[in-house]
Amino acid sequence: MASFIAVAWCLVLLAVSSRVPDRAMTIDRVEYEVSELSEYPQRLTISNEGLRYESHSNERRPESLGLGLYERAVAPGEVESIEQQIAPTTLRSLPDHRGNVLAGDLVKRIRVTAGGETIEKLVGTKLPIDPALQRTIDVLDRLVADVEKHPRRVLRVTVQNATLSGTGEFAATVSFLGDGLSMTAVRGPRDRSDSPDDLVTLYWWPHVPGAPKSDVHAVPVVLQSVTSRPGALATFTVHSRLENTPTGHVTVQLRYLNMSPTVGTRTVEVGQLFSTPVVLP
Amino acid sequence: MSDDAQTTAPAAGDGGSPPGGASCCHCTDARWLDTQAFCGDTVRLQASLSGACPDGPATVEILNGGTRIDTMNANLTGGSVAASWIAKAPTANWRTDRIRFRVRAAGLTCESSNELVFRQRPTTSWVLMNVVHASGNGYGPSHEKHDAQLEADRVHYSIKLKTHGPPFTAAKQTSAKTAIENAWNTGFGARKFHRTACGRGPACDCAFDCCKCGFRLDINFVTSGEHVDIEILPGPARSGMNGDSGHWGDPPLSAMSYPHEIGHMLGQADEYSSGATDPTGVQPNSAAGEPTLMGNKTPPLLNRHFRFVLAFLNAKAGGDTYETIPR
C-alpha cells in the first residue's frame, strides 16, 4: 500500500511539473530578420539594452519613413512581456521551413537566445506557416512598426515637381533628408561605386485604378546635383525618357540604391529606398 | 657513288657521300614508338643508323605534311637517335593531321616510316543533370538542373525556361537570354579546361582545342519541356530560383539578378552571408557579398563558379583529367 501511494504521489508530481512553465528560460536577445534586400536583411534586435531596428529597404512599404537605424529603450517589464508572447519553450517545437526555402525568397528569420541556448526558426513565402509561428511573427512585426516611430539615423526621399510631357520626357526634383538624432549621408552620382546597378532608377507602369501593378518598366535617369533645399542632405534634378507610354495616366516611382557602407570616409546608409509612387497624367 | 648512303625511305635531304670503306653509314629505320597520343603527352621516337656512323649531334624535325613544326636537338649514339616530343597540335585540323619526323645525323637524313596521330576526347549526347547541392543558412539546396553535352571542343550546357504569370514578352525573353548568356559565357572569358597530363603544364600555349576544352551556356524560353517554370512577379521585385522552381521580378531589383539566379541552377551558392551559402566553404561569403556574380551581383565569375562544369568534363573524358586555367 505504501509503495502504491508513493508511486501515485510520484505520478501526481510528474503531471504537475509537466504543466508548470519553465521559469528557467529568460530571454537574453531576440533577433528578427526579414530579407527584403537579400544581402542586408531588415533586422530587429530586442534585449534589455533596448529595441533596435536596422532598415535597408522600404520596398514593401514605400510610404514608410526610410532606411537606416531606429531605436528606443525598453519599457519596464517589456522584455518579460515579449518573452511571454514569444514563449521560447513553445517556439522551439514549432515547425518551420528549414531546408525548404528557395534561394532568393523573402525569408523571415527569428533567433531567440535564452538560457545559453539559441532557437532559430525561418519561413519563406512558398509554404504554409504554422499558426503559432505566424502569431510570433505578428508580434515581432508589431514591434517593428512601433520602433519605426523612433528614428535615430534615417534616410528618406521625397519627389517633388514631377512632370511627364506628351513626348514622354520625365522630370522631377528628388531630395534626400535625414531624420533622427544622428546625421546620415547619401551617396551622390559622382561617388565611386562598384555596383553595376544605377544609383537611381525610375520605374513606371500604366495606372489602372483598382488593378494590381503590371507591365512595369525600368529606365535609367540622368541626375544632376542642385542646391539642396532647406533641411535636405542632397537634392538632384532627375530626367528620363519614357518610351511607348499608354494613353491615360502612368505611375512612376524612383529607387535609390547604395550597397556600399562607406563612401570615402563617410558612412552612408546601405540599402534601397523607394519613393512613394506618383500618378502622372 | 655507292648506294650505301641511301635512306630506307625516299630521302628528303642530304643522302651524303659514303666514305671510302666497307661499312658506310646509312639509315635503317626511323619510327615513332608511340603512334597515338593526346596533345600534351610525351611521345617517343627513334632512328637507327647502320655502318660507320660517328657519334655526334643530331637534329630531329617534327613535320606536319611538308611543314616543320618543331625542332629538337638529340644525339647519335651507337647508331641510334632517341628523342621525346611533347605532342602539340599544329593546326585547327589536328584531328586529321598526320605527324612525321625527320632526323639529321652523321650527314644523313632519315624520315619516319610511320605517323603520329592525335587522340581525341570522347563526346557525349545530351544528358539531363539533376544534382542537389546543399545550402547553408537553412535554405533549400541550390539544385543544379540543366542539360549537358560534351562536344568536340567544349562542354555545352542548355537550360530551358518557361514562365507563368504576367506576360514575359519575347523582347524581355531575348533581353534576359542575352544577359544570362553574356554573364556566363563572357564570364568564362579566356579560361579553358586543360588536360592536367599536358606536358606543357598550366602555362600551355596551345592555340587549339586538342588539350583544351571550352564552355558554353545556352538559355531558351519554351512552352513545354522546361527545366523550371518561373513565376513572373510585377517588379521591381526580388528574384529567387533553384532547379525546382523560381520567381523573377520583372523588372528585377538588379541588372544581374537573372544571371545570378541561373547560377543557382548551375549549382552555385550565394556569396553573401545572409543568403543560401555554401556549406562546403568552396564559395566564400561576406556581409556585403563577395565581389562576384553570386555575391554582390557584379559581373566577375571565378574558377570556382565553373567547378561543376569541370566535374562533368572529368566524368566524361574517359579518365583523362582536366583543370581550369589560368589557375
Coordinates of C-alpha atoms in Angstrom, one line a residue:
Chain A
M1 CA 0.0 0.0 0.0
A2 CA 2.8 2.4 0.9
S3 CA 4.6 1.7 -2.3
F4 CA 1.4 2.2 -4.2
I5 CA 0.9 5.6 -2.6
A6 CA 4.5 6.5 -3.3
V7 CA 4.1 5.6 -6.9
A8 CA 0.8 7.5 -7.2
W9 CA 2.4 10.6 -5.5
C10 CA 5.3 10.4 -8.0
L11 CA 2.8 10.3 -10.8
V12 CA 1.0 13.3 -9.5
L13 CA 4.2 15.3 -9.1
L14 CA 5.2 14.4 -12.6
A15 CA 1.9 15.5 -14.0
V16 CA 2.1 18.8 -12.1
S17 CA 5.7 19.5 -13.1
S18 CA 4.9 19.0 -16.8
R19 CA 2.3 21.7 -16.6
V20 CA 4.4 24.3 -14.8
P21 CA 6.0 26.7 -17.2
D22 CA 9.8 26.6 -17.5
R23 CA 10.8 29.6 -15.5
A24 CA 14.5 28.9 -16.1
M25 CA 14.4 30.4 -19.6
T26 CA 14.9 34.2 -19.7
I27 CA 15.3 35.9 -23.0
D28 CA 18.7 37.4 -23.5
R29 CA 18.2 38.5 -27.0
V30 CA 15.7 38.3 -29.9
E31 CA 16.7 38.9 -33.5
Y32 CA 14.1 39.1 -36.2
E33 CA 15.3 39.4 -39.8
V34 CA 13.3 39.9 -43.0
S35 CA 15.3 39.6 -46.2
E36 CA 13.7 42.4 -48.2
L37 CA 17.1 43.1 -49.5
S38 CA 18.8 39.8 -49.6
E39 CA 22.3 41.0 -48.8
Y40 CA 21.2 43.3 -46.0
P41 CA 18.1 42.0 -44.2
Q42 CA 15.9 44.1 -42.1
R43 CA 16.9 43.4 -38.5
L44 CA 15.0 44.0 -35.3
T45 CA 17.1 43.3 -32.1
I46 CA 15.5 43.1 -28.7
S47 CA 17.5 43.0 -25.5
N48 CA 17.5 44.7 -22.1
E49 CA 19.5 47.4 -23.8
G50 CA 16.6 48.4 -26.0
L51 CA 14.9 47.8 -29.3
R52 CA 16.9 48.4 -32.3
Y53 CA 15.7 48.2 -35.9
E54 CA 18.0 48.4 -38.9
S55 CA 16.2 49.0 -42.2
H56 CA 17.8 48.5 -45.5
S57 CA 14.8 48.6 -47.7
N58 CA 11.3 50.0 -47.9
E59 CA 10.3 48.0 -51.0
R60 CA 7.2 46.6 -49.4
R61 CA 6.2 49.8 -47.8
P62 CA 7.5 52.8 -49.7
E63 CA 5.4 55.1 -47.6
S64 CA 7.4 54.2 -44.5
L65 CA 9.9 56.6 -43.2
G66 CA 13.1 55.3 -44.9
L67 CA 16.2 53.3 -44.3
G68 CA 18.6 53.5 -41.5
L69 CA 18.5 53.0 -37.8
Y70 CA 15.5 53.2 -35.4
E71 CA 16.0 52.7 -31.7
R72 CA 14.2 53.1 -28.4
A73 CA 14.7 51.9 -24.8
V74 CA 12.7 49.1 -23.4
A75 CA 9.9 49.9 -21.0
P76 CA 10.0 48.3 -17.6
G77 CA 8.9 44.7 -17.8
E78 CA 8.7 44.9 -21.6
V79 CA 11.3 42.1 -22.2
E80 CA 9.4 39.8 -19.9
S81 CA 6.2 40.7 -21.7
I82 CA 7.8 39.9 -25.1
E83 CA 9.1 36.7 -23.7
Q84 CA 5.6 35.6 -22.7
Q85 CA 4.3 36.4 -26.2
I86 CA 7.2 34.7 -28.0
A87 CA 7.3 31.8 -25.5
P88 CA 10.7 30.3 -26.4
T89 CA 10.0 26.9 -25.0
T90 CA 7.0 26.6 -27.3
L91 CA 8.8 28.2 -30.2
R92 CA 11.4 25.5 -30.0
S93 CA 8.9 22.9 -31.0
L94 CA 7.2 24.8 -33.8
P95 CA 7.6 23.5 -37.4
D96 CA 9.3 25.9 -39.8
H97 CA 10.6 25.9 -43.4
R98 CA 14.2 25.0 -42.7
G99 CA 15.7 23.3 -45.7
N100 CA 12.8 24.2 -47.9
V101 CA 13.3 27.9 -48.6
L102 CA 14.1 28.9 -52.1
A103 CA 17.4 30.8 -52.6
G104 CA 16.3 34.4 -53.1
D105 CA 12.9 34.0 -51.4
L106 CA 11.7 36.5 -48.9
V107 CA 12.8 34.9 -45.6
K108 CA 11.7 35.8 -42.1
R109 CA 14.1 34.5 -39.5
I110 CA 13.7 34.5 -35.8
R111 CA 16.6 33.9 -33.4
V112 CA 15.9 33.7 -29.7
T113 CA 18.8 33.4 -27.3
A114 CA 17.8 32.4 -23.8
G115 CA 19.5 30.5 -21.1
G116 CA 22.6 29.9 -23.1
E117 CA 20.5 28.4 -26.0
T118 CA 19.7 29.9 -29.3
I119 CA 16.5 28.9 -31.0
E120 CA 16.2 29.7 -34.7
K121 CA 13.1 29.5 -36.9
L122 CA 12.8 30.6 -40.5
V123 CA 10.0 30.7 -43.1
G124 CA 9.7 31.6 -46.7
T125 CA 6.7 32.5 -48.8
K126 CA 6.0 29.3 -50.7
L127 CA 4.7 27.0 -47.9
P128 CA 2.0 27.4 -45.2
I129 CA 3.2 28.9 -41.9
D130 CA 2.4 27.2 -38.6
P131 CA -0.3 29.4 -37.0
A132 CA 1.6 29.6 -33.7
L133 CA 4.7 30.7 -35.5
Q134 CA 2.7 33.2 -37.5
R135 CA 1.4 34.7 -34.2
T136 CA 5.0 35.1 -33.1
I137 CA 5.9 36.8 -36.4
D138 CA 2.9 39.1 -35.9
V139 CA 4.2 40.1 -32.5
L140 CA 7.5 40.9 -34.0
D141 CA 6.0 42.8 -36.9
R142 CA 4.1 45.0 -34.4
L143 CA 7.2 45.7 -32.5
V144 CA 8.9 46.8 -35.8
A145 CA 6.1 49.1 -36.5
D146 CA 6.5 50.6 -33.0
V147 CA 10.2 51.0 -33.2
E148 CA 9.9 52.7 -36.6
K149 CA 8.3 55.6 -34.7
H150 CA 11.7 56.3 -33.1
P151 CA 14.2 57.2 -35.9
R152 CA 17.8 57.6 -34.8
R153 CA 19.5 57.9 -38.1
V154 CA 17.2 57.5 -41.1
L155 CA 17.4 58.5 -44.7
R156 CA 14.2 59.2 -46.6
V157 CA 13.4 60.6 -50.0
T158 CA 10.9 62.9 -51.4
V159 CA 10.0 63.5 -55.0
Q160 CA 8.6 66.9 -56.0
N161 CA 7.5 68.7 -59.1
A162 CA 7.2 65.5 -61.1
T163 CA 6.1 66.1 -64.7
L164 CA 5.6 64.0 -67.7
S165 CA 5.4 65.6 -71.1
G166 CA 3.4 64.4 -74.0
T167 CA 6.6 63.1 -75.6
G168 CA 7.5 61.0 -72.6
E169 CA 10.0 63.4 -71.0
F170 CA 10.0 62.9 -67.3
A171 CA 11.4 65.5 -64.8
A172 CA 11.4 65.8 -61.1
T173 CA 13.3 67.1 -58.1
V174 CA 14.5 64.5 -55.7
S175 CA 15.6 65.4 -52.2
F176 CA 17.2 63.2 -49.6
L177 CA 16.5 64.1 -46.0
G178 CA 17.8 62.8 -42.7
D179 CA 15.6 62.1 -39.8
G180 CA 16.5 61.3 -36.2
L181 CA 19.1 62.3 -33.7
S182 CA 22.2 61.4 -35.7
M183 CA 23.4 62.6 -39.0
T184 CA 23.4 60.3 -42.0
A185 CA 24.7 60.7 -45.6
V186 CA 23.8 59.8 -49.1
R187 CA 25.9 58.5 -52.0
G188 CA 25.8 61.0 -54.8
P189 CA 26.1 60.3 -58.6
R190 CA 29.8 61.2 -58.6
D191 CA 30.7 58.9 -55.7
R192 CA 32.5 55.8 -56.8
S193 CA 30.6 52.6 -56.8
D194 CA 31.4 49.1 -57.8
S195 CA 27.8 48.1 -58.4
P196 CA 26.6 47.6 -61.9
D197 CA 23.3 49.0 -60.8
D198 CA 22.4 52.6 -61.1
L199 CA 22.3 54.9 -58.1
V200 CA 18.7 55.9 -59.1
T201 CA 16.3 54.0 -61.3
L202 CA 12.9 55.1 -62.5
Y203 CA 10.1 52.6 -62.7
W204 CA 6.8 53.3 -64.4
W205 CA 3.7 51.4 -65.2
P206 CA 0.3 52.1 -66.6
H207 CA -2.0 53.4 -63.9
V208 CA -5.3 51.4 -63.9
P209 CA -7.4 52.3 -60.9
G210 CA -8.2 49.3 -58.7
A211 CA -6.0 47.0 -60.7
P212 CA -2.7 45.5 -59.5
K213 CA 0.6 46.8 -60.9
S214 CA 1.6 45.3 -64.2
D215 CA 3.8 45.9 -67.2
V216 CA 6.4 47.7 -65.1
H217 CA 9.3 49.3 -67.0
A218 CA 12.7 50.3 -65.6
V219 CA 14.5 53.2 -67.2
P220 CA 17.8 54.9 -66.4
V221 CA 17.8 58.5 -65.3
V222 CA 20.1 61.5 -65.5
L223 CA 20.9 63.0 -62.2
Q224 CA 22.2 66.5 -61.6
S225 CA 23.1 67.9 -58.3
V226 CA 21.5 71.2 -57.4
T227 CA 21.5 73.4 -54.4
S228 CA 19.9 71.4 -51.6
R229 CA 16.5 72.6 -50.4
P230 CA 16.5 73.6 -46.8
G231 CA 16.9 70.7 -44.5
A232 CA 17.9 68.3 -47.2
L233 CA 21.1 66.3 -47.3
A234 CA 21.2 66.4 -51.1
T235 CA 18.9 67.4 -53.9
F236 CA 19.0 66.4 -57.5
T237 CA 17.1 67.0 -60.6
V238 CA 16.1 63.8 -62.4
H239 CA 15.4 63.5 -66.1
S240 CA 14.4 60.5 -68.1
R241 CA 12.5 59.5 -71.1
L242 CA 9.6 57.0 -71.0
E243 CA 9.1 55.2 -74.3
N244 CA 5.7 54.0 -75.5
T245 CA 3.7 55.3 -72.6
P246 CA 0.0 54.4 -73.0
T247 CA -2.8 56.9 -73.2
G248 CA -4.0 57.8 -69.8
H249 CA -2.1 58.0 -66.5
V250 CA 1.1 56.4 -65.6
T251 CA 2.6 55.7 -62.1
V252 CA 6.2 56.5 -61.5
Q253 CA 8.5 55.5 -58.7
L254 CA 12.1 56.1 -58.1
R255 CA 14.6 53.8 -56.4
Y256 CA 17.8 54.9 -54.7
L257 CA 20.3 52.1 -54.3
N258 CA 23.6 52.0 -52.4
M259 CA 25.3 48.8 -51.4
S260 CA 28.5 50.3 -50.0
P261 CA 28.6 51.2 -46.3
T262 CA 31.2 53.9 -46.9
V263 CA 31.9 56.5 -49.5
G264 CA 35.4 57.8 -48.9
T265 CA 35.5 58.5 -45.2
R266 CA 31.7 59.0 -44.9
T267 CA 29.4 56.3 -43.5
V268 CA 26.3 56.1 -45.7
E269 CA 23.2 54.1 -45.3
V270 CA 23.1 50.9 -47.2
G271 CA 20.1 49.7 -49.0
Q272 CA 17.3 50.6 -51.4
L273 CA 15.0 53.5 -50.9
F274 CA 11.8 53.7 -52.9
S275 CA 9.9 56.9 -53.3
T276 CA 6.1 56.9 -52.8
P277 CA 4.6 56.2 -56.3
V278 CA 3.2 59.2 -58.1
V279 CA 0.4 59.1 -60.7
L280 CA 1.1 61.4 -63.6
P281 CA -1.2 62.3 -66.4
Chain B
M1 CA 78.7 6.7 -105.9
S2 CA 77.8 3.8 -103.7
D3 CA 74.2 3.1 -102.9
D4 CA 75.1 2.5 -99.3
A5 CA 74.1 6.0 -98.2
Q6 CA 70.5 5.8 -99.4
T7 CA 67.8 6.0 -96.7
T8 CA 65.2 3.3 -96.3
A9 CA 62.6 5.9 -97.3
P10 CA 63.0 8.4 -100.1
A11 CA 65.4 10.9 -98.8
A12 CA 64.2 14.4 -98.3
G13 CA 67.6 15.9 -97.7
D14 CA 71.2 15.0 -97.9
G15 CA 72.0 11.5 -98.8
G16 CA 75.6 12.1 -98.1
S17 CA 78.6 10.6 -99.8
P18 CA 79.7 7.4 -98.4
P19 CA 83.2 7.4 -97.1
G20 CA 85.5 5.0 -98.6
G21 CA 85.5 1.7 -96.9
A22 CA 83.3 -1.3 -96.4
S23 CA 80.5 -0.1 -93.9
C24 CA 79.1 3.2 -95.0
C25 CA 76.7 4.9 -92.6
H26 CA 73.1 4.7 -93.7
C27 CA 69.6 4.9 -92.2
T28 CA 68.0 1.7 -91.5
D29 CA 64.9 2.7 -89.5
A30 CA 63.1 5.8 -88.2
R31 CA 59.8 5.5 -86.5
W32 CA 57.5 6.8 -83.8
L33 CA 57.4 4.4 -80.9
D34 CA 54.1 6.0 -79.8
T35 CA 51.8 6.4 -82.7
Q36 CA 48.8 7.8 -80.9
A37 CA 48.8 10.4 -78.2
F38 CA 46.7 13.1 -76.6
C39 CA 48.0 16.6 -77.3
G40 CA 50.4 17.3 -74.5
D41 CA 51.5 13.7 -74.0
T42 CA 55.2 12.9 -74.3
V43 CA 55.7 10.7 -77.4
R44 CA 58.9 8.8 -78.2
L45 CA 60.7 8.4 -81.5
Q46 CA 63.9 6.7 -82.6
A47 CA 66.0 6.4 -85.6
S48 CA 68.6 3.7 -86.3
L49 CA 71.7 4.1 -88.5
S50 CA 74.0 1.4 -89.5
G51 CA 77.5 1.3 -90.7
A52 CA 80.4 3.5 -89.6
C53 CA 78.2 6.2 -88.1
P54 CA 80.2 8.5 -85.9
D55 CA 78.6 9.6 -82.7
G56 CA 77.6 13.2 -82.7
P57 CA 74.8 15.7 -82.6
A58 CA 71.5 15.0 -84.3
T59 CA 68.6 17.2 -85.2
V60 CA 65.0 16.0 -85.1
E61 CA 62.5 17.9 -87.1
I62 CA 58.8 17.3 -86.5
L63 CA 56.8 17.6 -89.6
N64 CA 53.1 18.2 -90.5
G65 CA 52.9 17.5 -94.2
G66 CA 56.0 19.2 -95.5
T67 CA 56.0 21.9 -92.9
R68 CA 58.4 21.8 -90.0
I69 CA 56.5 22.4 -86.8
D70 CA 59.2 21.8 -84.2
T71 CA 62.9 21.1 -83.9
M72 CA 64.8 19.3 -81.2
N73 CA 68.4 18.6 -80.6
A74 CA 69.4 15.0 -79.9
N75 CA 72.5 12.8 -80.2
L76 CA 73.5 10.0 -82.4
T77 CA 75.0 7.4 -80.1
G78 CA 76.0 4.0 -81.2
G79 CA 74.0 4.3 -84.3
S80 CA 70.8 5.3 -82.6
V81 CA 68.9 8.6 -82.1
A82 CA 66.2 8.6 -79.5
A83 CA 64.1 11.6 -78.6
S84 CA 60.8 12.6 -77.0
W85 CA 58.4 15.2 -78.1
I86 CA 55.6 16.8 -76.2
A87 CA 52.9 16.4 -78.8
K88 CA 51.3 19.7 -79.8
A89 CA 48.6 20.2 -82.3
P90 CA 50.0 22.1 -85.2
T91 CA 46.7 23.3 -86.8
A92 CA 43.0 23.5 -86.1
N93 CA 42.8 20.3 -88.2
W94 CA 44.7 18.4 -85.6
R95 CA 42.1 15.6 -85.6
T96 CA 43.2 14.7 -89.1
D97 CA 46.8 15.9 -89.1
R98 CA 49.4 13.2 -89.6
I99 CA 52.7 13.9 -87.9
R100 CA 56.0 12.7 -89.2
F101 CA 59.6 13.4 -88.3
R102 CA 63.0 13.7 -89.9
V103 CA 66.3 13.0 -88.2
R104 CA 69.5 14.6 -89.5
A105 CA 72.7 13.0 -88.2
A106 CA 76.1 11.9 -89.4
G107 CA 75.4 13.8 -92.6
L108 CA 72.3 11.8 -93.3
T109 CA 68.6 12.5 -93.3
C110 CA 66.3 9.8 -92.1
E111 CA 62.5 10.2 -92.3
S112 CA 59.9 8.4 -90.2
S113 CA 58.3 5.4 -91.7
N114 CA 55.1 5.9 -89.7
E115 CA 52.9 8.7 -88.4
L116 CA 51.7 10.0 -85.2
V117 CA 48.0 10.9 -84.9
F118 CA 46.3 12.8 -82.0
R119 CA 43.8 11.1 -79.8
Q120 CA 40.5 12.8 -79.3
R121 CA 38.4 13.4 -76.2
P122 CA 35.2 11.4 -76.1
T123 CA 32.0 13.2 -76.8
T124 CA 28.5 12.5 -75.4
S125 CA 25.0 13.2 -76.4
W126 CA 22.8 15.4 -74.2
V127 CA 22.2 14.3 -70.7
L128 CA 19.9 15.7 -68.0
M129 CA 21.9 16.9 -65.0
N130 CA 19.8 16.9 -61.8
V131 CA 22.1 17.3 -58.8
V132 CA 21.3 18.5 -55.4
H133 CA 23.9 20.8 -53.7
A134 CA 23.2 21.5 -50.1
S135 CA 22.8 25.1 -48.9
G136 CA 23.6 26.7 -45.6
N137 CA 21.5 29.2 -43.5
G138 CA 18.5 26.9 -43.6
Y139 CA 17.8 27.4 -47.3
G140 CA 16.8 24.6 -49.6
P141 CA 19.5 23.3 -51.9
S142 CA 20.9 25.0 -54.9
H143 CA 19.5 22.4 -57.2
E144 CA 21.6 22.0 -60.3
K145 CA 19.3 21.3 -63.2
H146 CA 20.2 21.6 -66.9
D147 CA 21.1 19.6 -70.0
A148 CA 24.8 18.9 -70.6
Q149 CA 26.8 17.6 -73.5
L150 CA 30.5 17.1 -74.1
E151 CA 31.2 18.2 -77.6
A152 CA 34.4 18.0 -79.5
D153 CA 35.7 21.3 -78.3
R154 CA 33.6 22.3 -75.3
V155 CA 31.2 21.4 -72.5
H156 CA 27.8 22.7 -73.7
Y157 CA 25.0 23.4 -71.2
S158 CA 21.4 24.1 -72.1
I159 CA 18.7 25.5 -69.8
K160 CA 15.1 25.6 -70.9
L161 CA 12.8 28.1 -69.1
K162 CA 9.1 28.6 -69.0
T163 CA 7.3 31.4 -67.4
H164 CA 3.8 31.9 -66.0
G165 CA 2.0 34.9 -64.5
P166 CA 2.2 38.3 -66.2
P167 CA 3.3 38.2 -69.8
F168 CA 7.1 37.9 -70.2
T169 CA 7.2 39.2 -73.7
A170 CA 9.5 38.0 -76.5
A171 CA 11.6 41.1 -76.1
K172 CA 12.0 40.5 -72.4
Q173 CA 12.9 36.9 -73.1
T174 CA 15.6 38.0 -75.5
S175 CA 16.9 40.5 -73.1
A176 CA 17.1 38.0 -70.3
K177 CA 18.6 35.4 -72.5
T178 CA 21.3 37.8 -73.7
A179 CA 22.0 39.0 -70.2
I180 CA 22.4 35.5 -68.8
E181 CA 24.4 34.1 -71.7
N182 CA 26.7 37.1 -71.7
A183 CA 27.3 36.8 -68.0
W184 CA 28.2 33.2 -68.1
N185 CA 29.8 32.8 -71.5
T186 CA 31.7 36.1 -71.4
G187 CA 32.3 35.4 -67.8
F188 CA 34.1 32.2 -68.7
G189 CA 36.3 34.5 -70.6
A190 CA 39.7 33.4 -71.6
R191 CA 39.6 30.3 -69.3
K192 CA 40.0 26.8 -70.7
F193 CA 39.7 23.4 -69.2
H194 CA 43.1 21.9 -69.7
R195 CA 44.5 18.4 -69.5
T196 CA 46.4 18.0 -66.3
A197 CA 48.6 15.5 -68.1
C198 CA 49.7 18.0 -70.7
G199 CA 53.5 18.2 -70.5
R200 CA 53.3 21.9 -71.2
G201 CA 51.7 22.5 -67.8
P202 CA 49.2 25.1 -66.8
A203 CA 51.0 27.7 -68.9
C204 CA 50.4 25.7 -72.1
D205 CA 50.3 28.0 -75.1
C206 CA 48.5 25.6 -77.3
A207 CA 46.2 27.6 -79.5
F208 CA 43.7 24.8 -80.3
D209 CA 41.2 22.6 -78.6
C210 CA 43.3 19.5 -78.5
C211 CA 44.4 19.7 -74.9
K212 CA 41.9 22.4 -74.0
C213 CA 38.2 22.5 -73.8
G214 CA 35.8 25.4 -73.7
F215 CA 32.3 26.0 -72.2
R216 CA 29.1 27.4 -73.5
L217 CA 25.7 28.0 -71.8
D218 CA 22.5 28.4 -73.9
I219 CA 19.3 29.7 -72.5
N220 CA 16.0 29.2 -74.3
F221 CA 12.4 30.0 -73.3
V222 CA 10.0 27.2 -74.1
T223 CA 6.3 26.4 -73.7
S224 CA 6.9 22.8 -72.7
G225 CA 9.8 20.5 -71.7
E226 CA 11.2 23.2 -69.4
H227 CA 13.8 22.6 -66.7
V228 CA 12.0 25.1 -64.5
D229 CA 8.8 27.0 -64.6
I230 CA 9.3 30.6 -63.4
E231 CA 6.6 32.7 -61.8
I232 CA 6.9 36.3 -63.0
L233 CA 6.2 38.9 -60.4
P234 CA 5.4 42.5 -61.2
G235 CA 8.5 44.5 -60.3
P236 CA 10.6 45.9 -59.2
A237 CA 10.8 42.8 -57.1
R238 CA 13.2 40.2 -55.8
S239 CA 14.0 37.0 -57.7
G240 CA 14.7 33.5 -56.4
M241 CA 15.4 30.2 -58.1
N242 CA 16.8 26.7 -57.9
G243 CA 16.2 23.7 -60.1
D244 CA 12.8 23.1 -58.8
S245 CA 11.1 26.4 -59.1
G246 CA 11.7 30.1 -59.3
H247 CA 10.3 33.6 -59.3
W248 CA 11.6 36.5 -61.2
G249 CA 10.8 40.1 -60.5
D250 CA 10.0 42.0 -63.7
P251 CA 11.9 44.3 -63.7
P252 CA 14.4 42.7 -61.3
L253 CA 16.0 44.6 -58.5
S254 CA 19.4 44.3 -60.1
A255 CA 20.6 44.2 -63.7
M256 CA 22.4 40.9 -62.8
S257 CA 19.5 39.3 -61.0
Y258 CA 18.6 36.8 -63.7
P259 CA 22.2 35.7 -64.4
H260 CA 22.7 35.3 -60.6
E261 CA 19.6 33.2 -60.3
I262 CA 20.7 31.0 -63.2
G263 CA 23.8 30.5 -61.2
H264 CA 21.7 28.6 -58.7
M265 CA 20.5 26.3 -61.5
L266 CA 24.2 25.6 -62.2
G267 CA 24.6 24.6 -58.5
Q268 CA 26.1 27.8 -57.3
A269 CA 25.5 29.2 -53.7
D270 CA 25.0 32.7 -52.6
E271 CA 28.2 34.5 -51.6
Y272 CA 26.6 37.0 -49.2
S273 CA 26.3 35.9 -45.6
S274 CA 22.6 36.1 -45.2
G275 CA 21.9 34.0 -48.4
A276 CA 21.9 30.4 -49.4
T277 CA 25.6 30.0 -48.7
D278 CA 27.9 27.1 -49.5
P279 CA 28.3 24.7 -46.5
T280 CA 31.4 23.2 -48.1
G281 CA 33.3 26.5 -48.0
V282 CA 34.4 26.4 -51.6
Q283 CA 32.3 29.5 -52.2
P284 CA 33.1 32.1 -49.5
N285 CA 30.6 34.7 -48.3
S286 CA 30.7 38.0 -46.7
A287 CA 28.3 40.5 -45.3
A288 CA 28.3 42.8 -48.3
G289 CA 28.7 39.9 -50.7
E290 CA 31.8 38.7 -52.4
P291 CA 32.6 40.9 -55.5
T292 CA 31.3 38.3 -57.9
L293 CA 28.0 37.5 -59.7
M294 CA 27.0 35.2 -56.8
G295 CA 27.9 37.8 -54.2
N296 CA 27.1 41.4 -54.8
K297 CA 26.0 40.6 -58.3
T298 CA 28.9 42.3 -60.0
P299 CA 30.0 40.5 -63.2
P300 CA 33.1 38.6 -62.4
L301 CA 32.9 34.9 -62.4
L302 CA 35.8 32.9 -60.9
N303 CA 37.1 29.4 -61.4
R304 CA 35.0 28.1 -58.5
H305 CA 31.8 29.0 -60.4
F306 CA 32.7 26.5 -63.1
R307 CA 33.7 23.7 -60.8
F308 CA 30.7 21.6 -61.6
V309 CA 31.2 22.1 -65.3
L310 CA 34.8 20.8 -64.8
A311 CA 33.4 17.9 -62.8
F312 CA 31.1 17.0 -65.7
L313 CA 34.1 17.1 -68.1
N314 CA 36.2 15.0 -65.9
A315 CA 33.4 12.4 -65.5
K316 CA 33.1 12.1 -69.3
A317 CA 36.6 12.5 -70.5
G318 CA 37.5 8.8 -70.3
G319 CA 39.8 9.0 -67.4
D320 CA 41.8 11.9 -68.7
T321 CA 41.5 14.7 -66.1
Y322 CA 41.3 18.4 -66.6
E323 CA 41.8 21.5 -64.6
T324 CA 40.7 25.1 -65.1
I325 CA 43.4 27.5 -66.4
P326 CA 44.5 30.0 -65.7
R327 CA 44.5 28.8 -62.1

